[in-house]
Short mmCIF file of C-alpha atoms and ligand atoms in Angstrom, two decimals:
data_model
loop_
_atom_site.label_atom_id
_atom_site.label_comp_id
_atom_site.label_asym_id
_atom_site.label_seq_id
_atom_site.Cartn_x
_atom_site.Cartn_y
_atom_site.Cartn_z
CA MET A 29 42.41 -17.15 -60.06
CA ILE A 30 45.68 -17.38 -61.69
CA ASP A 31 48.32 -20.06 -61.60
CA PRO A 32 51.26 -18.86 -59.71
CA LYS A 33 54.21 -20.28 -62.52
CA THR A 34 52.11 -18.42 -65.06
CA LEU A 35 52.23 -14.82 -62.49
CA ALA A 36 56.07 -15.92 -62.10
CA ASP A 37 56.33 -15.38 -65.65
CA ARG A 38 55.29 -11.96 -65.91
CA PHE A 39 57.97 -10.47 -63.35
CA PRO A 40 61.68 -10.47 -63.46
CA GLY A 41 63.84 -12.61 -62.41
CA ASP A 42 65.20 -10.35 -59.44
CA PHE A 43 61.60 -9.71 -57.87
CA LEU A 44 61.69 -9.44 -54.56
CA PHE A 45 58.94 -11.44 -53.04
CA GLY A 46 58.18 -11.18 -49.24
CA VAL A 47 55.57 -10.64 -46.51
CA ALA A 48 55.58 -7.67 -43.66
CA THR A 49 53.74 -7.32 -40.64
CA ALA A 50 54.79 -4.64 -37.61
CA SER A 51 56.07 -4.68 -34.47
CA PHE A 52 53.36 -3.30 -32.43
CA GLN A 53 51.30 -5.68 -33.94
CA ILE A 54 52.90 -9.09 -34.10
CA GLU A 55 55.42 -8.39 -30.90
CA GLY A 56 53.59 -8.90 -28.37
CA ALA A 57 56.01 -8.64 -24.67
CA THR A 58 55.14 -5.15 -24.71
CA LYS A 59 56.26 -4.63 -20.56
CA ALA A 60 59.48 -7.20 -21.33
CA ASP A 61 63.80 -6.35 -20.99
CA GLY A 62 63.03 -2.84 -20.60
CA ARG A 63 60.69 -1.85 -22.54
CA LYS A 64 58.50 0.47 -21.68
CA PRO A 65 54.99 2.13 -23.33
CA SER A 66 54.61 3.26 -26.01
CA ILE A 67 51.14 5.33 -27.51
CA TRP A 68 49.35 2.99 -28.63
CA ASP A 69 49.95 0.60 -25.10
CA ALA A 70 48.51 3.64 -23.67
CA PHE A 71 45.48 4.58 -26.71
CA SER A 72 44.32 0.92 -26.44
CA ASN A 73 43.69 1.26 -22.74
CA MET A 74 41.87 4.37 -23.29
CA PRO A 75 38.21 2.61 -22.89
CA GLY A 76 35.74 3.96 -26.45
CA ARG A 77 39.16 3.35 -28.42
CA VAL A 78 40.40 0.12 -29.57
CA HIS A 79 37.85 -1.92 -30.91
CA ASN A 80 36.67 -4.81 -28.15
CA ARG A 81 39.34 -2.42 -25.75
CA ASP A 82 41.63 -4.54 -28.07
CA ASN A 83 45.55 -3.93 -27.13
CA GLY A 84 49.19 -4.80 -27.30
CA ASP A 85 50.36 -6.68 -23.99
CA ILE A 86 50.38 -10.75 -25.93
CA ALA A 87 49.49 -9.55 -29.65
CA CYS A 88 51.10 -12.79 -32.05
CA ASP A 89 53.42 -13.29 -29.00
CA HIS A 90 56.28 -12.76 -32.24
CA TYR A 91 58.66 -11.90 -29.44
CA ASN A 92 58.60 -15.10 -27.88
CA ARG A 93 58.24 -17.28 -30.96
CA LEU A 94 60.88 -15.19 -33.42
CA ASP A 95 62.59 -18.52 -34.19
CA ASP A 96 59.42 -20.20 -35.35
CA ASP A 97 58.13 -17.45 -36.53
CA LEU A 98 61.08 -17.26 -38.71
CA ASP A 99 60.90 -20.16 -40.17
CA LEU A 100 56.92 -20.41 -40.73
CA ILE A 101 58.89 -16.47 -43.29
CA GLN A 102 61.47 -19.13 -44.98
CA SER A 103 57.95 -22.15 -45.25
CA LEU A 104 56.76 -19.64 -47.59
CA GLY A 105 59.19 -19.17 -49.81
CA VAL A 106 60.28 -15.40 -49.79
CA GLN A 107 63.18 -14.09 -50.26
CA ALA A 108 62.45 -10.35 -47.77
CA TYR A 109 60.51 -10.26 -44.44
CA ARG A 110 59.50 -6.97 -44.21
CA PHE A 111 59.72 -5.52 -40.05
CA SER A 112 59.32 -2.83 -38.19
CA ILE A 113 61.80 -1.58 -35.11
CA ALA A 114 59.78 -0.64 -31.71
CA TRP A 115 61.41 2.27 -30.56
CA PRO A 116 60.11 2.14 -26.37
CA ARG A 117 62.59 -1.05 -26.91
CA ILE A 118 65.84 0.77 -27.82
CA ILE A 119 65.17 3.85 -26.02
CA PRO A 120 62.64 3.41 -23.56
CA GLU A 121 61.68 7.06 -22.37
CA GLY A 122 62.29 8.12 -26.50
CA THR A 123 65.06 10.09 -25.06
CA GLY A 124 68.29 8.72 -22.62
CA PRO A 125 69.34 5.49 -22.21
CA ILE A 126 70.09 2.98 -24.41
CA ASN A 127 68.50 -0.49 -23.96
CA GLU A 128 70.49 -2.88 -24.82
CA LYS A 129 68.99 -6.30 -24.48
CA GLY A 130 65.90 -3.95 -26.97
CA LEU A 131 69.00 -3.84 -29.88
CA ASP A 132 69.79 -7.93 -28.67
CA PHE A 133 65.95 -8.82 -30.13
CA TYR A 134 66.57 -7.55 -33.17
CA ASP A 135 69.82 -8.79 -33.83
CA ARG A 136 68.16 -12.15 -33.31
CA LEU A 137 66.24 -11.34 -36.27
CA VAL A 138 68.29 -9.94 -38.47
CA ASP A 139 70.99 -12.84 -38.04
CA GLY A 140 67.60 -15.36 -38.20
CA LEU A 141 66.85 -13.63 -40.52
CA LYS A 142 70.58 -14.09 -42.78
CA ALA A 143 70.90 -17.60 -41.45
CA ARG A 144 67.41 -18.37 -43.73
CA ASN A 145 68.80 -16.63 -46.71
CA ILE A 146 66.23 -14.06 -45.82
CA LYS A 147 66.26 -10.15 -46.86
CA ALA A 148 66.06 -7.74 -43.98
CA PHE A 149 63.75 -4.41 -44.98
CA ALA A 150 63.72 -3.07 -41.26
CA THR A 151 61.18 -0.12 -41.13
CA LEU A 152 62.22 2.44 -37.88
CA TYR A 153 59.00 3.88 -37.30
CA HIS A 154 55.38 1.91 -37.06
CA TRP A 155 53.72 4.34 -35.41
CA ASP A 156 55.04 3.09 -32.30
CA LEU A 157 56.32 6.02 -30.79
CA PRO A 158 58.07 6.31 -26.83
CA LEU A 159 54.90 7.53 -24.59
CA ALA A 160 57.35 9.38 -22.80
CA LEU A 161 57.75 11.90 -25.71
CA MET A 162 53.72 13.21 -25.27
CA GLY A 163 55.24 14.87 -22.13
CA ASP A 164 57.26 17.03 -24.71
CA GLY A 165 54.28 17.13 -27.03
CA GLY A 166 54.74 13.96 -29.28
CA TRP A 167 54.89 14.56 -33.23
CA ALA A 168 53.86 18.09 -32.42
CA ALA A 169 57.19 19.10 -30.88
CA ARG A 170 60.21 19.63 -33.49
CA SER A 171 62.01 18.17 -30.20
CA THR A 172 60.69 14.31 -31.32
CA ALA A 173 62.48 14.11 -35.07
CA HIS A 174 65.59 15.57 -33.08
CA ALA A 175 65.32 12.18 -30.44
CA PHE A 176 64.43 10.45 -33.85
CA GLN A 177 67.17 10.60 -35.38
CA ARG A 178 69.61 9.81 -32.22
CA TYR A 179 66.89 6.32 -32.36
CA THR A 180 67.96 6.43 -35.86
CA LYS A 181 71.89 6.32 -35.49
CA THR A 182 71.58 3.97 -32.88
CA VAL A 183 69.34 1.24 -34.36
CA ILE A 184 71.55 1.24 -37.66
CA ASN A 185 74.75 1.55 -36.16
CA ARG A 186 73.99 -1.99 -34.23
CA LEU A 187 72.34 -3.50 -37.13
CA GLY A 188 73.22 -1.58 -40.71
CA ASP A 189 75.93 -3.92 -41.46
CA ARG A 190 73.21 -6.78 -42.90
CA LEU A 191 70.24 -4.94 -42.99
CA ASP A 192 69.27 -5.19 -47.22
CA ALA A 193 67.19 -1.84 -46.50
CA VAL A 194 65.93 1.21 -44.11
CA ALA A 195 62.77 2.29 -44.24
CA THR A 196 62.54 5.93 -41.92
CA PHE A 197 58.63 6.21 -41.43
CA ASN A 198 55.86 4.08 -42.19
CA GLU A 199 52.63 5.86 -44.03
CA PRO A 200 53.10 9.86 -42.48
CA TRP A 201 49.83 10.38 -43.51
CA CYS A 202 48.40 8.10 -41.17
CA SER A 203 50.75 9.09 -38.36
CA VAL A 204 50.16 12.32 -39.24
CA TRP A 205 46.24 13.19 -40.73
CA LEU A 206 44.63 10.02 -38.98
CA SER A 207 46.52 10.08 -35.32
CA HIS A 208 46.48 14.35 -34.78
CA LEU A 209 43.37 15.04 -37.69
CA TYR A 210 40.78 12.30 -37.49
CA GLY A 211 41.23 11.08 -34.39
CA ILE A 212 41.27 7.40 -34.74
CA HIS A 213 45.04 6.43 -34.60
CA ALA A 214 47.09 7.37 -31.05
CA PRO A 215 47.20 9.74 -29.83
CA GLY A 216 43.33 10.25 -30.89
CA GLU A 217 43.83 14.37 -31.50
CA ARG A 218 41.67 15.75 -33.39
CA ASN A 219 43.16 19.33 -34.11
CA MET A 220 44.95 21.08 -37.31
CA ASP A 221 47.35 23.10 -35.81
CA ALA A 222 48.40 19.86 -34.30
CA ALA A 223 48.33 18.13 -36.95
CA LEU A 224 50.03 20.62 -39.08
CA HIS A 225 52.84 20.44 -36.54
CA ALA A 226 53.32 16.47 -37.28
CA MET A 227 53.31 16.78 -40.65
CA HIS A 228 56.22 18.98 -41.18
CA TYR A 229 57.99 17.67 -37.52
CA THR A 230 56.97 14.32 -39.06
CA ASN A 231 58.93 14.94 -42.39
CA LEU A 232 62.26 16.48 -40.93
CA ALA A 233 62.21 13.63 -38.39
CA HIS A 234 61.80 11.37 -41.96
CA GLY A 235 65.36 13.89 -43.06
CA LEU A 236 67.16 13.61 -40.01
CA GLY A 237 66.65 9.76 -40.34
CA VAL A 238 67.95 9.75 -43.93
CA SER A 239 70.68 11.64 -43.00
CA ALA A 240 71.20 9.74 -39.31
CA VAL A 241 71.21 6.31 -41.83
CA ARG A 242 73.95 7.74 -44.29
CA GLU A 243 76.49 8.81 -41.95
CA GLU A 244 76.70 5.36 -40.25
CA TYR A 245 76.32 2.73 -43.68
CA PRO A 246 76.39 5.56 -46.16
CA ASN A 247 75.77 2.18 -49.02
CA LEU A 248 73.03 0.89 -46.84
CA PRO A 249 69.89 1.45 -49.36
CA VAL A 250 67.29 4.32 -47.20
CA GLY A 251 64.09 4.99 -48.23
CA ILE A 252 60.38 6.39 -47.26
CA VAL A 253 56.79 4.40 -46.55
CA ILE A 254 53.93 5.87 -47.97
CA ASN A 255 50.24 5.13 -48.73
CA PRO A 256 49.51 8.12 -51.69
CA MET A 257 45.30 7.82 -52.13
CA HIS A 258 45.22 7.39 -55.86
CA ILE A 259 42.22 9.78 -56.08
CA TYR A 260 39.07 10.00 -57.44
CA ALA A 261 36.80 12.88 -58.10
CA GLY A 262 33.36 12.10 -57.38
CA SER A 263 32.53 13.83 -61.59
CA ASP A 264 33.76 15.38 -64.11
CA SER A 265 32.20 19.20 -63.10
CA ALA A 266 34.73 21.70 -62.22
CA VAL A 267 34.14 21.74 -58.85
CA ASP A 268 34.16 18.58 -58.19
CA GLN A 269 38.08 18.53 -59.86
CA GLU A 270 38.94 21.00 -58.03
CA ALA A 271 38.85 19.43 -54.98
CA GLY A 272 40.41 16.08 -56.35
CA GLU A 273 43.63 17.95 -57.09
CA ARG A 274 43.24 19.78 -53.40
CA ALA A 275 42.61 16.29 -51.79
CA PHE A 276 46.23 15.58 -53.85
CA ASP A 277 47.67 17.79 -52.40
CA PHE A 278 46.62 17.60 -48.56
CA HIS A 279 46.54 13.69 -48.55
CA ASN A 280 49.86 13.19 -50.64
CA GLY A 281 51.27 16.41 -51.58
CA ALA A 282 51.92 17.24 -47.69
CA PHE A 283 54.23 14.44 -47.87
CA PHE A 284 55.70 13.63 -51.76
CA GLY A 285 56.34 17.43 -51.85
CA PRO A 286 59.11 18.32 -49.13
CA ILE A 287 60.23 14.68 -49.56
CA PHE A 288 60.70 14.12 -52.90
CA LYS A 289 60.43 18.41 -54.39
CA GLY A 290 61.49 20.33 -51.65
CA GLU A 291 59.23 22.12 -51.58
CA TYR A 292 55.37 22.29 -49.75
CA PRO A 293 52.36 22.28 -52.51
CA GLU A 294 51.03 25.78 -52.92
CA ARG A 295 46.97 25.45 -52.09
CA LEU A 296 48.61 24.14 -49.01
CA LEU A 297 51.07 26.55 -47.97
CA SER A 298 48.47 29.15 -48.39
CA ALA A 299 45.00 27.68 -47.34
CA LEU A 300 46.71 26.40 -44.17
CA GLY A 301 50.64 27.87 -43.98
CA SER A 302 50.00 30.42 -41.32
CA ARG A 303 49.19 27.59 -38.93
CA MET A 304 52.69 25.30 -39.42
CA PRO A 305 55.31 25.41 -37.69
CA LYS A 306 58.28 27.98 -38.31
CA VAL A 307 60.41 25.72 -41.46
CA GLU A 308 64.16 26.89 -40.40
CA ALA A 309 66.56 28.11 -43.35
CA ASP A 310 67.87 23.72 -43.10
CA ASP A 311 65.08 22.15 -43.31
CA MET A 312 63.23 21.12 -46.49
CA ALA A 313 66.93 20.77 -47.58
CA ILE A 314 67.50 17.94 -45.09
CA ILE A 315 63.58 16.68 -45.99
CA SER A 316 64.24 16.29 -49.77
CA GLN A 317 68.06 14.67 -49.57
CA LYS A 318 67.40 11.82 -52.36
CA LEU A 319 66.14 8.89 -51.40
CA ASP A 320 67.39 5.50 -52.75
CA TRP A 321 64.03 3.66 -52.52
CA TRP A 322 60.70 4.74 -51.90
CA GLY A 323 57.86 2.52 -51.31
CA VAL A 324 54.30 1.93 -52.07
CA ASN A 325 51.52 0.83 -49.30
CA TYR A 326 48.45 0.41 -51.82
CA TYR A 327 44.97 -0.95 -50.04
CA THR A 328 41.78 0.85 -52.06
CA PRO A 329 41.11 4.82 -53.89
CA MET A 330 40.07 7.83 -52.74
CA ARG A 331 36.53 8.86 -54.06
CA VAL A 332 36.12 12.19 -53.62
CA SER A 333 33.89 15.18 -54.45
CA ASP A 334 33.54 19.00 -53.50
CA ASP A 335 32.39 20.24 -49.45
CA PRO A 336 29.83 23.32 -50.55
CA THR A 337 29.29 24.09 -46.70
CA PRO A 338 30.49 27.75 -46.08
CA GLY A 339 34.18 28.20 -44.54
CA ALA A 340 34.57 24.10 -45.18
CA GLU A 341 38.54 23.54 -43.52
CA PHE A 342 41.52 22.72 -46.40
CA PRO A 343 41.13 20.84 -47.74
CA ALA A 344 37.43 21.01 -47.77
CA THR A 345 35.95 17.62 -49.83
CA VAL A 346 33.18 14.86 -48.62
CA SER A 347 33.31 11.12 -49.62
CA ALA A 348 32.21 10.22 -53.03
CA LYS A 349 30.32 6.95 -53.53
CA PRO A 350 32.22 3.50 -54.76
CA VAL A 351 32.65 2.56 -58.43
CA ASN A 352 31.19 -0.78 -57.28
CA ASP A 353 30.46 -2.69 -54.32
CA ILE A 354 33.22 -5.33 -54.33
CA LYS A 355 35.09 -4.65 -50.79
CA THR A 356 36.47 -6.73 -48.67
CA ASP A 357 35.75 -7.31 -44.74
CA ILE A 358 37.09 -4.30 -43.50
CA GLY A 359 34.92 -2.47 -45.42
CA TRP A 360 37.63 -1.28 -47.73
CA GLU A 361 36.76 -0.92 -52.44
CA VAL A 362 38.27 -3.14 -54.47
CA PHE A 363 39.71 -1.58 -57.63
CA PRO A 364 42.85 -2.99 -58.50
CA GLU A 365 43.00 -1.10 -61.56
CA ALA A 366 43.65 2.32 -58.78
CA LEU A 367 47.35 0.67 -57.83
CA GLY A 368 48.30 0.92 -61.70
CA ASP A 369 46.31 4.57 -61.91
CA LEU A 370 48.27 5.53 -58.35
CA ILE A 371 51.62 4.94 -59.20
CA ARG A 372 50.81 5.98 -62.94
CA THR A 373 50.11 9.94 -61.81
CA LEU A 374 52.82 10.29 -59.07
CA ASN A 375 55.91 9.22 -61.09
CA GLU A 376 53.93 12.09 -63.87
CA ARG A 377 54.09 14.85 -61.14
CA TYR A 378 57.42 13.47 -59.19
CA SER A 379 61.24 12.14 -60.20
CA LEU A 380 60.84 9.00 -57.67
CA PRO A 381 63.62 6.53 -57.49
CA ASP A 382 62.52 2.61 -57.40
CA CYS A 383 60.16 1.28 -56.28
CA TYR A 384 58.59 -1.80 -53.45
CA ILE A 385 54.91 -2.00 -52.45
CA THR A 386 55.81 -2.89 -49.07
CA GLU A 387 51.96 -3.53 -48.11
CA ASN A 388 49.25 -4.78 -50.15
CA GLY A 389 46.65 -6.96 -48.97
CA ALA A 390 42.94 -7.58 -47.98
CA CYS A 391 40.83 -8.34 -44.22
CA TYR A 392 39.09 -11.54 -44.90
CA ASN A 393 38.03 -12.70 -41.39
CA MET A 394 37.26 -16.40 -42.91
CA GLY A 395 38.25 -19.48 -39.68
CA VAL A 396 39.85 -22.61 -39.61
CA GLU A 397 37.89 -24.90 -41.33
CA ASN A 398 39.15 -28.95 -40.54
CA GLY A 399 41.80 -27.63 -40.92
CA VAL A 400 41.63 -25.34 -43.63
CA VAL A 401 41.52 -21.33 -43.91
CA ASP A 402 39.63 -21.20 -47.25
CA ASP A 403 40.38 -17.23 -48.06
CA GLN A 404 40.29 -17.16 -52.34
CA PRO A 405 38.87 -13.85 -52.06
CA ARG A 406 42.09 -12.89 -50.68
CA LEU A 407 44.24 -15.04 -53.05
CA ASP A 408 41.54 -13.28 -55.95
CA TYR A 409 42.73 -9.39 -55.18
CA ILE A 410 46.25 -10.23 -54.62
CA SER A 411 46.64 -12.63 -58.04
CA ASP A 412 44.93 -9.01 -59.07
CA HIS A 413 47.16 -6.03 -57.67
CA LEU A 414 49.80 -8.51 -58.80
CA ALA A 415 48.83 -8.62 -62.54
CA VAL A 416 48.74 -4.70 -62.16
CA THR A 417 52.06 -4.39 -60.69
CA ALA A 418 52.98 -6.86 -63.47
CA ASP A 419 51.68 -4.50 -66.15
CA LEU A 420 53.46 -1.59 -64.55
CA ILE A 421 56.56 -3.31 -64.93
CA LYS A 422 56.18 -4.22 -69.12
CA GLU A 423 54.93 0.12 -68.63
CA GLY A 424 58.95 0.55 -67.51
CA TYR A 425 58.42 1.24 -63.72
CA PRO A 426 61.19 0.39 -61.67
CA MET A 427 59.39 -1.58 -59.60
CA LYS A 428 61.36 -4.22 -57.56
CA GLY A 429 59.52 -6.56 -54.94
CA TYR A 430 55.65 -7.21 -53.07
CA PHE A 431 54.58 -7.41 -49.70
CA ALA A 432 52.09 -9.37 -48.35
CA TRP A 433 50.62 -7.26 -45.94
CA SER A 434 50.41 -9.44 -43.78
CA LEU A 435 52.81 -12.60 -42.94
CA MET A 436 50.33 -13.41 -40.44
CA ASP A 437 47.17 -12.30 -38.49
CA ASN A 438 47.61 -9.31 -36.16
CA PHE A 439 46.52 -5.99 -33.98
CA GLU A 440 44.75 -4.02 -36.23
CA TRP A 441 45.35 -0.57 -34.80
CA ALA A 442 41.65 0.76 -33.76
CA GLU A 443 39.85 -2.48 -35.18
CA GLY A 444 42.18 -4.38 -32.38
CA TYR A 445 41.89 -8.17 -33.19
CA THR A 446 38.48 -9.22 -35.47
CA MET A 447 40.00 -7.65 -38.63
CA ARG A 448 42.41 -10.08 -40.50
CA PHE A 449 45.15 -9.27 -42.74
CA GLY A 450 47.12 -12.62 -42.73
CA ILE A 451 48.17 -14.97 -45.33
CA VAL A 452 48.63 -17.06 -42.06
CA HIS A 453 45.69 -16.87 -39.69
CA VAL A 454 46.53 -17.24 -36.35
CA ASP A 455 44.74 -19.21 -33.10
CA TYR A 456 45.59 -15.53 -30.78
CA GLU A 457 43.97 -19.02 -28.08
CA THR A 458 46.84 -20.94 -28.51
CA GLN A 459 49.11 -18.65 -30.99
CA LEU A 460 48.62 -21.27 -33.50
CA ARG A 461 49.72 -20.59 -37.16
CA THR A 462 47.99 -21.83 -39.52
CA ILE A 463 48.79 -21.08 -43.47
CA LYS A 464 45.53 -20.51 -44.92
CA LYS A 465 44.92 -20.74 -48.91
CA SER A 466 46.54 -17.50 -50.54
CA GLY A 467 49.68 -18.14 -48.19
CA HIS A 468 50.25 -22.08 -50.87
CA TRP A 469 49.25 -20.21 -53.60
CA TYR A 470 51.69 -16.66 -52.94
CA LYS A 471 54.47 -19.44 -51.40
CA GLU A 472 54.44 -21.58 -55.24
CA LEU A 473 54.97 -17.78 -56.32
CA ALA A 474 57.38 -17.00 -54.32
CA GLU A 475 59.73 -19.60 -54.67
CA GLN A 476 59.95 -19.50 -58.20
CA PHE A 477 62.10 -16.51 -57.34
CA PRO A 478 65.21 -15.38 -57.73
CA LYS A 479 64.92 -16.77 -61.60
CA GLY A 480 68.16 -17.28 -63.20
CA ASN A 481 67.08 -15.32 -66.41
CA HIS A 482 66.38 -11.45 -65.22
CA LYS A 483 64.26 -10.35 -67.63
CA ALA A 484 60.21 -10.64 -68.05
CA GLY A 485 57.89 -11.07 -70.39
C1 FCB B 530 48.68 0.03 -42.83
C2 FCB B 530 49.17 -0.18 -41.97
C3 FCB B 530 49.64 -1.52 -41.55
C4 FCB B 530 48.36 -2.63 -41.32
C5 FCB B 530 47.30 -2.54 -42.84
C6 FCB B 530 46.43 -2.82 -42.70
O1 FCB B 530 47.71 1.77 -43.49
O2 FCB B 530 50.65 -0.12 -42.17
O3 FCB B 530 50.04 -2.06 -40.12
O4 FCB B 530 47.51 -2.14 -39.93
O5 FCB B 530 47.31 -1.34 -42.86
#
């Protein structure tokens, strides 16, 4: 176990340590103060979609425990909090009337952070699309991108004066491929044509969102949070290496290409371009506006081999075996080196702005025993990934902060409440929060910052 003070010496004094959450995963109060359903409310009420048929009705009851939770964040000694805003609280039908009470909640949240001297990192879209927008096709419809632009303008107009940074989207890979091609997340679609529409309109919505932020507050740092895959080819063979390149273009290039280069990858276009929606004249310029920062969410690498099945759909890959057997309780391979390889590869291929690790953390489900949660493996996971981050800083990469996923155990999407990622344990019966061993360790590290001397060794 790395001593937090020794680790702290490896980071510059203005490096931000934070914790992260998302609205649907913690808020509960899904019917309060004018909120209407999102696609996740509907999805989690459909049998067979979410483990145990869990839903977000109560979650961590954060909506009703805001002040206590802000005190909890402060007690962890962190400088920043990453949270997301629930579109169905702000514009409950996606388009149409604005709900002032929804805006009031985030007003209180942001004011509460300022009062505690904690920086506010807001995400505009962390997957809770207003259900009413499905009537037009959801993310497969161009109109949703315009609805997102208006929602963004509404939020930023109210909160932009007090936010420290804003991200348009969280993990477009999930809201596009996982939600529209693999059917695992809401709306549970399994269709390449729908997924390609969601891809382009999500990218477009991101660009329109950037414009909306800048119209309201030109100096507010705006970015996007992506979960790029670090792809390892299953072997050195030419076919597997080529499979790795196709996987890169599909999983990463579909977003990094348009956003950071103003173009979709060649391989993706030649395989699937005819099934994409029409790209209008200004779309690529809107999507590729220069960003102030980007966020990386990293948990585990992706290992792929060529899929030899004749006619296999692009990217025509199959999963390859992990190289080590260490897995978290959700089954994800632990491989910290991949975080370093990922950041190096992406910076080689694209010209990227300042970077925050907006999510990193591990699922371990141990509970409270005698008032204590001994989650040593999570602590090791976080400290190993922070050591890689410190290496990247030493190599000159502009890594500016790290947000642990998550502040507390919460609704883990299709896995429901069984999978726990918090550095704080939540007892869902009593809503009691217990800081885990990893949380105490993280606090010791975080409270060393900000340091006077902004240099790292
Ligand atoms: C990411 C999500 C986040 C959380 C973690 C474990 O993909 O952004 O909401 O579920 O995984």
